[in-house]
Tab-separated table of C-alpha atoms and ligand atoms in Angstrom:
chain	number	residue	atom	x	y	z
A	22	UNK	CA	-31.332	-15.458	-1.549
A	23	UNK	CA	-34.404	-15.624	0.830
A	24	UNK	CA	-35.233	-13.150	3.024
A	25	UNK	CA	-33.513	-14.186	5.506
A	26	UNK	CA	-30.316	-14.205	4.251
A	27	UNK	CA	-30.613	-11.025	2.457
A	28	UNK	CA	-30.962	-9.594	6.169
A	29	UNK	CA	-28.112	-11.343	7.144
A	30	UNK	CA	-25.883	-10.068	4.345
A	31	UNK	CA	-26.865	-6.940	5.013
A	32	UNK	CA	-26.293	-6.799	8.731
A	33	UNK	CA	-22.422	-8.649	7.798
A	34	UNK	CA	-22.164	-4.732	5.844
A	35	UNK	CA	-23.245	-2.901	8.819
A	36	UNK	CA	-20.577	-4.405	10.376
A	37	UNK	CA	-17.768	-3.932	8.123
A	38	UNK	CA	-18.179	-1.074	6.770
A	39	UNK	CA	-17.946	0.006	9.822
A	40	UNK	CA	-15.645	-1.059	10.398
A	41	UNK	CA	-13.768	-0.174	7.084
A	42	UNK	CA	-15.491	3.453	8.265
A	43	UNK	CA	-13.423	4.057	11.319
A	44	UNK	CA	-10.189	1.534	9.943
A	45	UNK	CA	-10.361	4.049	6.410
A	46	UNK	CA	-10.875	7.470	9.237
A	47	UNK	CA	-7.596	6.259	10.782
A	48	UNK	CA	-4.912	6.317	8.103
A	49	UNK	CA	-6.429	8.764	6.923
A	50	UNK	CA	-5.883	10.658	10.174
A	51	UNK	CA	-1.812	8.848	10.406
A	52	UNK	CA	-1.497	9.878	6.989
A	53	UNK	CA	0.690	12.705	7.440
A	54	UNK	CA	2.783	11.436	9.802
A	55	UNK	CA	3.331	8.967	7.712
A	56	UNK	CA	6.434	9.288	5.305
A	57	UNK	CA	5.117	10.832	2.323
A	58	UNK	CA	5.341	7.991	-0.187
A	59	UNK	CA	7.748	4.295	0.212
A	60	UNK	CA	8.424	1.075	-2.354
A	61	UNK	CA	5.582	-1.490	-1.281
A	62	UNK	CA	7.716	-3.870	0.412
A	63	UNK	CA	8.945	-6.962	-2.496
A	64	UNK	CA	6.974	-9.793	-0.321
A	65	UNK	CA	3.941	-7.690	-1.078
A	66	UNK	CA	4.537	-6.561	-4.533
A	67	UNK	CA	4.747	-9.887	-5.286
A	68	UNK	CA	1.589	-10.971	-3.325
A	69	UNK	CA	-0.965	-8.554	-5.103
A	70	UNK	CA	1.110	-9.691	-8.461
A	71	UNK	CA	0.251	-13.517	-7.875
A	72	UNK	CA	-2.649	-13.074	-6.183
A	73	UNK	CA	-4.696	-16.416	-6.670
A	74	UNK	CA	-8.346	-16.540	-7.880
A	75	UNK	CA	-9.990	-17.029	-5.152
A	76	UNK	CA	-12.207	-20.873	-4.704
A	77	UNK	CA	-14.105	-20.478	-2.206
A	78	UNK	CA	-16.364	-16.529	-1.066
A	79	UNK	CA	-14.053	-14.786	2.139
A	80	UNK	CA	-16.788	-12.810	4.663
A	81	UNK	CA	-17.117	-9.296	4.385
A	82	UNK	CA	-14.674	-9.320	7.454
A	83	UNK	CA	-11.675	-10.491	6.197
A	84	UNK	CA	-11.910	-8.212	3.097
A	85	UNK	CA	-12.101	-5.597	5.058
A	86	UNK	CA	-8.769	-6.521	7.503
A	87	UNK	CA	-7.348	-6.869	4.193
A	88	UNK	CA	-7.371	-4.655	2.414
A	89	UNK	CA	-7.114	-1.794	5.843
A	90	UNK	CA	-4.100	-4.334	6.374
A	91	UNK	CA	-2.745	-4.562	2.951
A	92	UNK	CA	-3.912	-2.122	0.644
A	93	UNK	CA	-4.178	1.059	2.241
A	94	UNK	CA	-1.047	1.680	3.762
A	95	UNK	CA	0.786	1.702	-0.173
A	96	UNK	CA	-1.163	4.307	-1.550
A	97	UNK	CA	0.678	6.702	-3.898
A	98	UNK	CA	1.089	9.310	-1.887
A	99	UNK	CA	-0.915	11.928	-2.360
A	100	UNK	CA	-3.276	12.081	0.409
A	101	UNK	CA	-0.041	13.739	2.169
A	102	UNK	CA	0.373	17.527	2.014
A	103	UNK	CA	4.154	16.856	1.039
A	104	UNK	CA	2.819	15.532	-2.064
A	105	UNK	CA	3.591	17.975	-4.708
A	106	UNK	CA	4.022	15.679	-7.749
A	107	UNK	CA	1.489	15.398	-11.566
A	108	UNK	CA	-1.607	16.854	-10.781
A	109	UNK	CA	-2.831	14.395	-8.029
A	110	UNK	CA	-5.103	16.101	-5.090
A	111	UNK	CA	-6.216	14.163	-1.934
A	112	UNK	CA	-9.649	13.499	-1.958
A	113	UNK	CA	-12.187	15.044	-0.141
A	114	UNK	CA	-13.444	13.481	2.888
A	115	UNK	CA	-17.223	14.915	1.680
A	116	UNK	CA	-15.964	12.875	-1.418
A	117	UNK	CA	-15.091	9.848	0.129
A	118	UNK	CA	-17.832	9.269	2.080
A	119	UNK	CA	-20.762	9.280	-1.049
A	120	UNK	CA	-18.916	6.962	-2.905
A	121	UNK	CA	-20.306	4.777	-1.042
A	122	UNK	CA	-23.721	6.028	-1.037
A	123	UNK	CA	-23.369	5.793	-4.681
A	124	UNK	CA	-22.240	2.438	-4.352
A	125	UNK	CA	-25.262	1.089	-2.594
A	126	UNK	CA	-27.515	2.385	-5.689
A	127	UNK	CA	-25.648	2.530	-8.275
A	128	UNK	CA	-27.410	3.546	-11.231
A	129	UNK	CA	-26.163	3.721	-14.974
A	130	UNK	CA	-27.188	7.637	-14.883
A	131	UNK	CA	-28.276	7.539	-18.404
A	132	UNK	CA	-32.381	8.621	-17.746
A	133	UNK	CA	-34.685	8.406	-16.256
A	134	UNK	CA	-36.472	9.654	-13.260
A	135	UNK	CA	-34.176	9.131	-10.439
A	136	UNK	CA	-31.939	11.146	-8.095
A	137	UNK	CA	-28.495	10.762	-10.149
A	138	UNK	CA	-29.619	11.439	-13.262
A	139	UNK	CA	-31.312	15.250	-11.450
A	140	UNK	CA	-27.741	15.287	-9.249
A	141	UNK	CA	-25.571	15.604	-12.467
A	142	UNK	CA	-27.819	17.801	-14.045
A	143	UNK	CA	-27.938	20.023	-11.650
A	144	UNK	CA	-23.702	19.263	-10.819
A	145	UNK	CA	-22.811	20.605	-14.219
A	146	UNK	CA	-24.691	23.255	-14.273
A	147	UNK	CA	-22.324	24.347	-10.628
A	148	UNK	CA	-19.239	23.349	-12.509
A	149	UNK	CA	-20.298	26.044	-15.041
A	150	UNK	CA	-21.418	28.471	-12.655
A	151	UNK	CA	-18.043	28.179	-10.643
A	152	UNK	CA	-15.680	29.376	-13.614
A	153	UNK	CA	-18.660	32.010	-16.026
A	154	UNK	CA	-18.527	29.781	-18.159
A	155	UNK	CA	-23.088	29.943	-19.818
A	156	UNK	CA	-24.585	26.427	-19.562
A	157	UNK	CA	-27.897	24.976	-21.131
A	158	UNK	CA	-29.361	22.516	-20.149
A	159	UNK	CA	-27.745	19.232	-22.436
A	160	UNK	CA	-24.867	21.757	-22.597
A	161	UNK	CA	-22.404	19.375	-20.361
A	162	UNK	CA	-21.613	15.358	-18.194
A	163	UNK	CA	-19.339	14.250	-16.589
A	164	UNK	CA	-16.722	12.203	-17.828
A	165	UNK	CA	-14.340	9.430	-16.233
A	166	UNK	CA	-11.359	12.597	-16.917
A	167	UNK	CA	-10.027	15.432	-18.287
A	168	UNK	CA	-8.487	13.557	-21.190
A	169	UNK	CA	-11.909	11.585	-22.081
A	170	UNK	CA	-13.308	15.281	-22.153
A	171	UNK	CA	-11.616	16.192	-24.971
A	172	UNK	CA	-12.054	13.223	-26.536
A	173	UNK	CA	-15.743	13.999	-26.019
A	174	UNK	CA	-15.854	17.795	-27.280
A	175	UNK	CA	-13.311	17.460	-30.105
A	176	UNK	CA	-15.596	15.189	-31.448
A	177	UNK	CA	-18.370	17.625	-31.530
A	178	UNK	CA	-15.400	20.159	-32.769
A	179	UNK	CA	-14.101	17.897	-35.301
A	180	UNK	CA	-18.444	17.171	-36.458
A	181	UNK	CA	-19.347	20.513	-36.801
A	182	UNK	CA	-16.729	21.736	-39.295
A	183	UNK	CA	-17.143	19.090	-41.161
A	184	UNK	CA	-21.134	19.281	-41.527
A	185	UNK	CA	-19.950	22.814	-42.852
A	186	UNK	CA	-18.379	21.626	-45.629
A	187	UNK	CA	-20.819	19.245	-46.339
A	188	UNK	CA	-19.663	15.990	-45.596
A	189	UNK	CA	-21.287	13.860	-42.821
A	190	UNK	CA	-18.696	12.158	-41.384
A	191	UNK	CA	-20.756	9.665	-38.617
A	192	UNK	CA	-22.401	7.962	-42.638
A	193	UNK	CA	-19.362	9.010	-44.296
A	194	UNK	CA	-16.723	8.953	-41.684
A	195	UNK	CA	-13.098	11.217	-42.966
A	196	UNK	CA	-13.024	8.671	-46.163
A	197	UNK	CA	-13.339	11.273	-48.533
A	198	UNK	CA	-12.954	14.070	-46.188
A	199	UNK	CA	-11.124	17.371	-46.597
A	200	UNK	CA	-8.422	17.478	-44.196
A	201	UNK	CA	-8.990	19.218	-40.547
A	202	UNK	CA	-6.231	21.429	-39.333
A	203	UNK	CA	-6.138	22.043	-35.989
A	204	UNK	CA	-3.552	25.197	-33.824
A	205	UNK	CA	-3.010	24.102	-31.036
A	206	UNK	CA	-0.110	26.401	-28.612
A	207	UNK	CA	3.122	24.235	-27.463
A	208	UNK	CA	1.868	24.157	-23.604
A	209	UNK	CA	-1.384	21.776	-24.420
A	210	UNK	CA	-1.642	18.807	-22.462
A	211	UNK	CA	-0.772	15.519	-24.770
A	212	UNK	CA	-5.124	14.556	-24.785
A	213	UNK	CA	-5.072	17.662	-26.956
A	214	UNK	CA	-2.841	15.860	-29.623
A	215	UNK	CA	-4.315	11.927	-28.682
A	216	UNK	CA	-7.715	13.306	-28.688
A	217	UNK	CA	-7.170	14.010	-32.262
A	218	UNK	CA	-5.477	10.918	-33.521
A	219	UNK	CA	-8.432	8.660	-32.244
A	220	UNK	CA	-11.045	10.886	-34.131
A	221	UNK	CA	-8.519	10.066	-37.416
A	222	UNK	CA	-7.217	13.198	-37.966
A	223	UNK	CA	-3.482	12.262	-37.109
A	224	UNK	CA	-1.089	14.419	-35.367
A	225	UNK	CA	-0.045	15.987	-38.340
A	226	UNK	CA	-2.651	18.146	-38.282
A	227	UNK	CA	-2.179	19.531	-35.335
A	228	UNK	CA	-0.329	23.393	-36.101
A	229	UNK	CA	1.534	23.536	-32.940
A	230	UNK	CA	0.646	27.546	-31.829
A	231	UNK	CA	3.670	29.826	-30.178
A	232	UNK	CA	2.850	31.700	-27.514
A	233	UNK	CA	6.902	33.828	-26.341
A	234	UNK	CA	6.283	34.751	-22.833
A	235	UNK	CA	2.612	34.403	-22.856
A	236	UNK	CA	1.914	36.088	-25.812
A	237	UNK	CA	0.244	35.621	-29.051
A	238	UNK	CA	1.204	36.864	-33.072
A	239	UNK	CA	-2.391	37.080	-33.688
A	240	UNK	CA	-0.611	37.945	-37.342
A	241	UNK	CA	0.453	35.078	-37.282
A	242	UNK	CA	-2.158	33.085	-36.091
A	243	UNK	CA	-3.933	34.281	-38.998
A	244	UNK	CA	-1.962	33.831	-41.923
A	245	UNK	CA	-0.997	30.486	-41.334
A	246	UNK	CA	-5.062	29.732	-40.905
A	247	UNK	CA	-5.104	31.307	-44.988
A	248	UNK	CA	-1.769	29.355	-45.342
A	249	UNK	CA	-4.414	26.081	-44.344
A	250	UNK	CA	-6.875	27.819	-45.763
A	251	UNK	CA	-5.015	28.313	-49.584
A	252	UNK	CA	-3.575	24.590	-49.958
A	253	UNK	CA	-7.349	22.577	-49.596
A	254	UNK	CA	-7.283	22.236	-46.693
A	255	UNK	CA	-9.706	23.115	-43.033
A	256	UNK	CA	-8.825	24.865	-40.465
A	257	UNK	CA	-11.123	24.044	-37.561
A	258	UNK	CA	-10.346	24.091	-34.519
A	259	UNK	CA	-8.403	26.478	-31.931
A	260	UNK	CA	-7.196	25.384	-28.167
A	261	UNK	CA	-6.472	27.521	-25.437
A	262	UNK	CA	-4.961	26.284	-21.897
A	263	UNK	CA	-6.527	27.638	-18.727
A	264	UNK	CA	-3.424	26.109	-16.727
A	265	UNK	CA	-0.594	24.691	-18.759
A	266	UNK	CA	-0.033	20.973	-16.962
A	267	UNK	CA	3.477	21.872	-17.086
A	268	UNK	CA	3.937	25.464	-15.667
A	269	UNK	CA	0.147	25.733	-15.095
A	270	UNK	CA	0.321	28.446	-17.332
A	271	UNK	CA	-2.664	30.168	-17.982
A	272	UNK	CA	-2.888	30.713	-21.970
A	273	UNK	CA	-4.090	33.689	-23.508
A	274	UNK	CA	-7.913	33.183	-24.244
A	275	UNK	CA	-9.331	36.389	-24.799
A	276	UNK	CA	-6.726	36.784	-27.704
A	277	UNK	CA	-6.861	33.072	-29.155
A	278	UNK	CA	-11.335	33.745	-28.494
A	279	UNK	CA	-10.412	37.028	-30.842
A	280	UNK	CA	-8.557	34.748	-33.488
A	281	UNK	CA	-11.412	31.698	-33.342
A	282	UNK	CA	-14.133	34.052	-33.251
A	283	UNK	CA	-12.735	35.762	-36.817
A	284	UNK	CA	-11.377	32.482	-37.932
A	285	UNK	CA	-14.724	31.130	-37.359
A	286	UNK	CA	-12.956	27.564	-35.778
A	287	UNK	CA	-14.233	25.503	-32.610
A	288	UNK	CA	-12.510	27.124	-29.859
A	289	UNK	CA	-11.893	24.394	-26.371
A	290	UNK	CA	-9.816	25.501	-23.442
A	291	UNK	CA	-8.350	23.104	-21.072
A	292	UNK	CA	-9.291	24.399	-17.714
A	293	UNK	CA	-8.495	20.920	-15.919
A	294	UNK	CA	-6.392	21.420	-14.112
A	295	UNK	CA	-6.602	24.860	-13.622
A	296	UNK	CA	-10.073	26.519	-14.811
A	297	UNK	CA	-10.627	26.864	-11.413
A	298	UNK	CA	-7.737	29.305	-10.543
A	299	UNK	CA	-10.578	32.121	-11.322
A	300	UNK	CA	-12.133	31.120	-8.273
A	301	UNK	CA	-8.898	33.291	-6.694
A	302	UNK	CA	-9.674	37.210	-6.798
A	303	UNK	CA	-6.285	37.791	-7.443
A	304	UNK	CA	-5.904	35.952	-10.878
A	305	UNK	CA	-9.275	35.877	-12.765
A	306	UNK	CA	-8.932	38.400	-14.172
A	307	UNK	CA	-5.968	36.114	-16.178
A	308	UNK	CA	-9.480	33.792	-17.425
A	309	UNK	CA	-11.020	36.684	-20.361
A	310	UNK	CA	-12.040	34.972	-22.590
A	311	UNK	CA	-12.559	31.302	-20.881
A	312	UNK	CA	-16.651	32.464	-21.253
A	313	UNK	CA	-16.318	32.334	-24.874
A	314	UNK	CA	-15.125	28.695	-25.539
A	315	UNK	CA	-17.590	26.531	-27.385
A	316	UNK	CA	-15.828	23.595	-25.242
A	317	UNK	CA	-14.031	23.844	-21.717
A	318	UNK	CA	-12.910	20.180	-20.126
A	319	UNK	CA	-12.767	20.726	-16.612
A	320	UNK	CA	-12.099	18.894	-14.156
A	321	UNK	CA	-13.549	18.148	-10.661
A	322	UNK	CA	-10.932	15.719	-9.558
A	323	UNK	CA	-8.053	18.221	-9.855
A	324	UNK	CA	-8.036	20.908	-7.882
A	325	UNK	CA	-11.109	20.542	-6.411
A	326	UNK	CA	-10.256	17.553	-4.415
A	327	UNK	CA	-13.327	14.914	-6.233
A	328	UNK	CA	-12.081	11.460	-5.868
A	329	UNK	CA	-11.409	10.576	-9.130
A	330	UNK	CA	-12.968	9.770	-11.795
A	331	UNK	CA	-14.946	12.991	-12.172
A	332	UNK	CA	-13.543	15.124	-15.338
A	333	UNK	CA	-16.702	17.665	-17.162
A	334	UNK	CA	-17.412	18.815	-21.580
A	335	UNK	CA	-19.589	21.824	-20.757
A	336	UNK	CA	-20.427	22.887	-24.521
A	337	UNK	CA	-21.937	26.191	-25.746
A	338	UNK	CA	-24.670	24.824	-27.411
A	339	UNK	CA	-25.136	21.055	-26.437
A	340	UNK	CA	-26.172	19.825	-29.617
A	341	UNK	CA	-22.370	19.135	-30.720
A	342	UNK	CA	-22.489	16.824	-28.542
A	343	UNK	CA	-25.980	15.473	-29.414
A	344	UNK	CA	-24.959	15.490	-33.376
A	345	UNK	CA	-22.049	13.799	-33.224
A	346	UNK	CA	-22.616	11.113	-30.704
A	347	UNK	CA	-26.911	10.674	-30.399
A	348	UNK	CA	-27.901	7.614	-31.481
A	349	UNK	CA	-31.125	5.565	-29.905
A	350	UNK	CA	-31.327	1.815	-30.499
A	351	UNK	CA	-35.204	0.857	-29.969
A	352	UNK	CA	-34.056	-0.930	-26.676
A	353	UNK	CA	-31.961	2.120	-25.041
A	354	UNK	CA	-35.252	4.990	-25.665
A	355	UNK	CA	-35.558	6.452	-22.511
A	356	UNK	CA	-37.399	9.387	-21.892
A	357	UNK	CA	-38.439	10.146	-26.019
A	358	UNK	CA	-39.985	13.534	-25.222
A	359	UNK	CA	-37.761	15.098	-23.727
A	360	UNK	CA	-36.312	18.490	-25.238
A	361	UNK	CA	-32.658	17.206	-24.022
A	362	UNK	CA	-31.707	14.088	-24.964
A	363	UNK	CA	-30.503	11.074	-22.360
A	364	UNK	CA	-26.637	11.265	-21.127
A	365	UNK	CA	-25.621	9.092	-23.759
A	366	UNK	CA	-26.632	10.746	-26.469
A	367	UNK	CA	-24.151	12.932	-25.557
A	368	UNK	CA	-21.141	11.372	-24.744
A	369	UNK	CA	-19.520	7.696	-25.586
A	370	UNK	CA	-20.024	6.094	-22.675
A	371	UNK	CA	-23.900	3.923	-21.861
A	372	UNK	CA	-23.879	3.003	-18.738
A	373	UNK	CA	-22.046	6.011	-16.187
A	374	UNK	CA	-20.970	5.875	-12.592
A	375	UNK	CA	-22.842	8.187	-10.203
A	376	UNK	CA	-20.146	10.515	-10.337
A	377	UNK	CA	-22.978	13.225	-9.245
A	378	UNK	CA	-23.239	12.237	-6.358
A	379	UNK	CA	-19.502	12.658	-5.002
A	380	UNK	CA	-18.921	16.018	-6.902
A	381	UNK	CA	-22.106	17.339	-5.086
A	382	UNK	CA	-20.569	16.298	-2.039
A	383	UNK	CA	-17.755	18.212	-2.849
A	384	UNK	CA	-18.525	21.523	-3.882
A	385	UNK	CA	-21.685	22.133	-0.655
A	386	UNK	CA	-18.942	20.840	2.087
A	387	UNK	CA	-16.736	23.880	0.972
A	388	UNK	CA	-19.466	25.828	-0.540
A	389	UNK	CA	-18.133	28.479	-3.387
A	390	UNK	CA	-16.828	30.553	-0.932
A	391	UNK	CA	-14.212	27.959	1.041
A	392	UNK	CA	-12.571	26.498	-2.931
A	393	UNK	CA	-12.086	29.974	-3.828
A	394	UNK	CA	-10.497	30.332	-0.181
A	395	UNK	CA	-8.305	27.102	-1.184
A	396	UNK	CA	-7.582	27.280	-4.737
A	397	UNK	CA	-6.889	30.786	-3.216
A	398	UNK	CA	-4.021	29.836	-0.318
A	399	UNK	CA	-2.706	27.442	-3.406
A	400	UNK	CA	-1.561	30.058	-5.655
A	401	UNK	CA	-0.007	31.774	-2.372
A	402	UNK	CA	1.976	29.013	-2.189
A	403	UNK	CA	2.806	28.552	-5.390
A	404	UNK	CA	4.339	31.970	-5.243
A	405	UNK	CA	5.529	31.390	-1.877
A	406	UNK	CA	7.432	28.028	-2.944
A	407	UNK	CA	9.168	30.409	-6.230
A	408	UNK	CA	10.205	32.790	-3.130
A	409	UNK	CA	12.112	30.355	-1.751
A	410	UNK	CA	13.581	29.195	-4.859
A	411	UNK	CA	14.623	32.282	-5.614
A	412	UNK	CA	17.004	32.514	-2.698
A	413	UNK	CA	18.012	29.414	-2.393
A	414	UNK	CA	21.258	29.761	-4.462
A	415	UNK	CA	20.980	26.204	-5.487
A	416	UNK	CA	18.207	26.215	-6.554
A	417	UNK	CA	16.481	28.283	-9.941
A	418	UNK	CA	12.525	29.306	-10.865
A	419	UNK	CA	11.927	27.856	-14.719
A	420	UNK	CA	8.849	30.035	-14.760
A	421	UNK	CA	7.248	32.445	-12.703
A	422	UNK	CA	4.124	30.797	-11.443
A	423	UNK	CA	0.839	32.416	-13.045
A	424	UNK	CA	-1.517	29.480	-10.932
A	425	UNK	CA	-0.242	26.728	-8.545
A	426	UNK	CA	2.122	25.287	-10.235
A	427	UNK	CA	6.458	25.960	-10.185
A	428	UNK	CA	8.298	24.952	-11.968
A	429	UNK	CA	12.077	24.622	-10.906
A	430	UNK	CA	15.350	23.357	-11.470
A	431	UNK	CA	18.188	22.654	-9.704
A	432	UNK	CA	22.045	23.756	-10.069
A	433	UNK	CA	24.312	22.694	-7.619
A	434	UNK	CA	27.925	23.748	-6.750
A	435	UNK	CA	29.911	22.231	-7.675
A	436	UNK	CA	27.795	20.446	-10.656
A	437	UNK	CA	28.886	21.355	-14.181
A	438	UNK	CA	26.763	22.421	-16.634
A	439	UNK	CA	27.121	19.244	-19.287
A	440	UNK	CA	25.190	16.873	-16.123
A	441	UNK	CA	22.830	19.549	-14.688
A	442	UNK	CA	19.741	18.422	-17.358
A	443	UNK	CA	20.946	14.615	-16.085
A	444	UNK	CA	20.572	15.818	-12.152
A	445	UNK	CA	17.114	16.978	-12.492
A	446	UNK	CA	16.225	13.421	-14.314
A	447	UNK	CA	17.004	11.986	-12.257
A	448	UNK	CA	16.306	14.062	-9.315
A	449	UNK	CA	12.402	13.087	-8.501
A	450	UNK	CA	12.658	9.956	-7.744
A	451	UNK	CA	15.684	10.337	-5.651
A	452	UNK	CA	13.535	12.683	-3.344
A	453	UNK	CA	10.599	10.714	-4.385
A	454	UNK	CA	12.299	7.972	-2.430
A	455	UNK	CA	12.919	9.677	0.962
A	456	UNK	CA	9.972	9.987	1.605
A	457	UNK	CA	10.044	13.428	3.173
A	458	UNK	CA	8.330	15.201	0.125
A	459	UNK	CA	7.221	14.206	-3.510
A	460	UNK	CA	8.115	15.513	-6.524
A	461	UNK	CA	7.758	14.926	-9.935
A	462	UNK	CA	9.616	16.474	-13.561
A	463	UNK	CA	9.076	17.139	-17.022
A	464	UNK	CA	11.232	18.794	-19.775
A	465	UNK	CA	10.334	22.738	-20.134
A	466	UNK	CA	11.530	24.818	-22.534
A	467	UNK	CA	13.763	22.063	-23.600
A	468	UNK	CA	15.121	21.455	-19.891
A	469	UNK	CA	14.893	18.457	-17.846
A	470	UNK	CA	12.596	20.628	-14.843
A	471	UNK	CA	11.739	20.184	-11.312
A	472	UNK	CA	7.501	21.501	-10.810
A	473	UNK	CA	6.112	21.473	-7.335
A	474	UNK	CA	2.074	21.184	-7.974
A	475	UNK	CA	0.434	22.201	-5.310
A	476	UNK	CA	-3.543	21.027	-4.485
A	477	UNK	CA	-3.935	19.623	-0.795
A	478	UNK	CA	-6.484	21.777	1.741
A	479	UNK	CA	-3.505	21.295	4.075
A	480	UNK	CA	-0.269	22.440	2.848
A	481	UNK	CA	1.759	24.996	4.248
A	482	UNK	CA	4.367	26.444	4.666
A	483	UNK	CA	6.710	24.062	6.136
A	484	UNK	CA	5.821	21.912	3.849
A	485	UNK	CA	7.886	24.339	1.639
A	486	UNK	CA	10.029	23.829	3.517
A	487	UNK	CA	10.323	20.858	3.556
A	488	UNK	CA	10.414	20.146	0.066
A	489	UNK	CA	12.864	22.833	-0.935
A	490	UNK	CA	15.153	21.288	1.576
A	491	UNK	CA	14.783	17.725	-0.169
A	492	UNK	CA	14.807	19.003	-3.495
A	493	UNK	CA	18.762	20.542	-2.381
A	494	UNK	CA	19.671	18.526	-0.378
A	495	UNK	CA	18.980	15.598	-2.989
A	496	UNK	CA	20.382	17.457	-5.743
A	497	UNK	CA	23.769	17.417	-3.460
A	498	UNK	CA	23.887	13.790	-3.479
A	499	UNK	CA	24.092	13.094	-6.877
A	500	UNK	CA	26.579	15.783	-7.695
A	501	UNK	CA	28.325	14.543	-5.157
B	17	LIG	C1	-3.726	20.456	-18.174
B	17	LIG	C2	-4.268	18.677	-18.462
B	17	LIG	N1	-5.177	18.447	-19.281
B	17	LIG	C3	-5.332	17.265	-18.960
B	17	LIG	C4	-5.751	16.637	-17.794
B	17	LIG	C5	-6.320	15.254	-19.167
B	17	LIG	O1	-6.992	14.343	-17.429
B	17	LIG	P1	-6.913	13.580	-17.113
B	17	LIG	O2	-5.862	12.893	-16.458
B	17	LIG	O3	-8.198	13.273	-15.235
B	17	LIG	O4	-7.313	12.852	-18.283
B	17	LIG	C6	-3.737	17.212	-17.646
B	17	LIG	C7	-3.945	15.996	-16.478
B	17	LIG	O5	-2.917	16.031	-15.292
B	17	LIG	C8	-4.522	18.629	-17.867
B	17	LIG	O6	-3.401	18.973	-16.212
């Protein structure tokens, strides 16, 4: 491409990108007045599924027009303040803008003297500082999300446990290795089990730790650990959640850390959803013990609202990750005299996207105080929603909220108890289809349960009122 063509291409980009930014701003402005979510029109779904591979180039102007017409209006719904599904916030506007600039730079964030590398190191330190986790250079990196960060952390745990018994898992794999055991509370996110399976420990390595009303029976846990040791297995890992996905419950992290210390287990805390809850002074004390973890998973793309993807793995000793992942073939040697290795030495990714710019922008645009206010407001709204649920005779609270997730159930008048589980299972999709509020379901304590996760900075009391009235009306409809 000649210089002239290149100049024309950049000018075409400038024009189309301006139109795109205007279209995106219009889209964001219109979101609250639109239905939260709607099924795609059948014709559009077919068209998107059957798109033919284009033979010829399209203009950028046409691509922008198509995206604004056919794609943006048909989103998941998490931009709307009455969206309470899963754990999906709206993106921060600062993060959206930063994503454009990051894509324009398009680095591979591995090593070298370029801004993206240094920014990731600072952003990881900021994340650690936000939640009060000790940070040492090399002790963390951004990942695609909480699930990927969990694999990174548990790979560190596996390596350390096996090297302590003289087994080199990187050289020998798991053949001939002793059986490792992981102690995992019942409500832990499925990504923990998946990581254990992927790392070759198998889900049979997992011992469920019951937390009765959030309390740990440390003596029972230690007895289970002793029994496993006596059987020749190697107890390796203890997991806690700083905010469970089902009900936002904070595990007794300090008590878990005590057991991990006494038994010399790797203590892993899953803070993907809830660790930023520690910014709320009203509940900060509940997170005591999180700072004692060997590894901590955070998800800036959850409560902070960094546009997906942005997860973070933090470890107390960076060398645990370096031992698990570092492999430097000659064609990838970089920064060889640096005491801290390249990012590729601490995780499984080689080419890595520039996740730090949108994370930096999202945090900087609000500051610690702004983020703390947002977190505290979400927790307050969750308590308000719980009160509304308790006041409503056709609803019942499944668990008192500790953070910004409220678990509850519908029990419409006249509905026989035998039908309640089926009704609560069907309810979320029926509510979603009405378009005024969006929530999702789960199973808690063996019962079908509704859960509302509050993460949108613009959610207010009136959205809670809409949610409650939509759930009650839909439940009556289903019961009738
Ligand atoms: C508590 C918890 N841990 C881990 C994850 C997995 O994170 P990700 O979806 O970013 O992989 C989630 C996702 O909702 C979660 O809520």
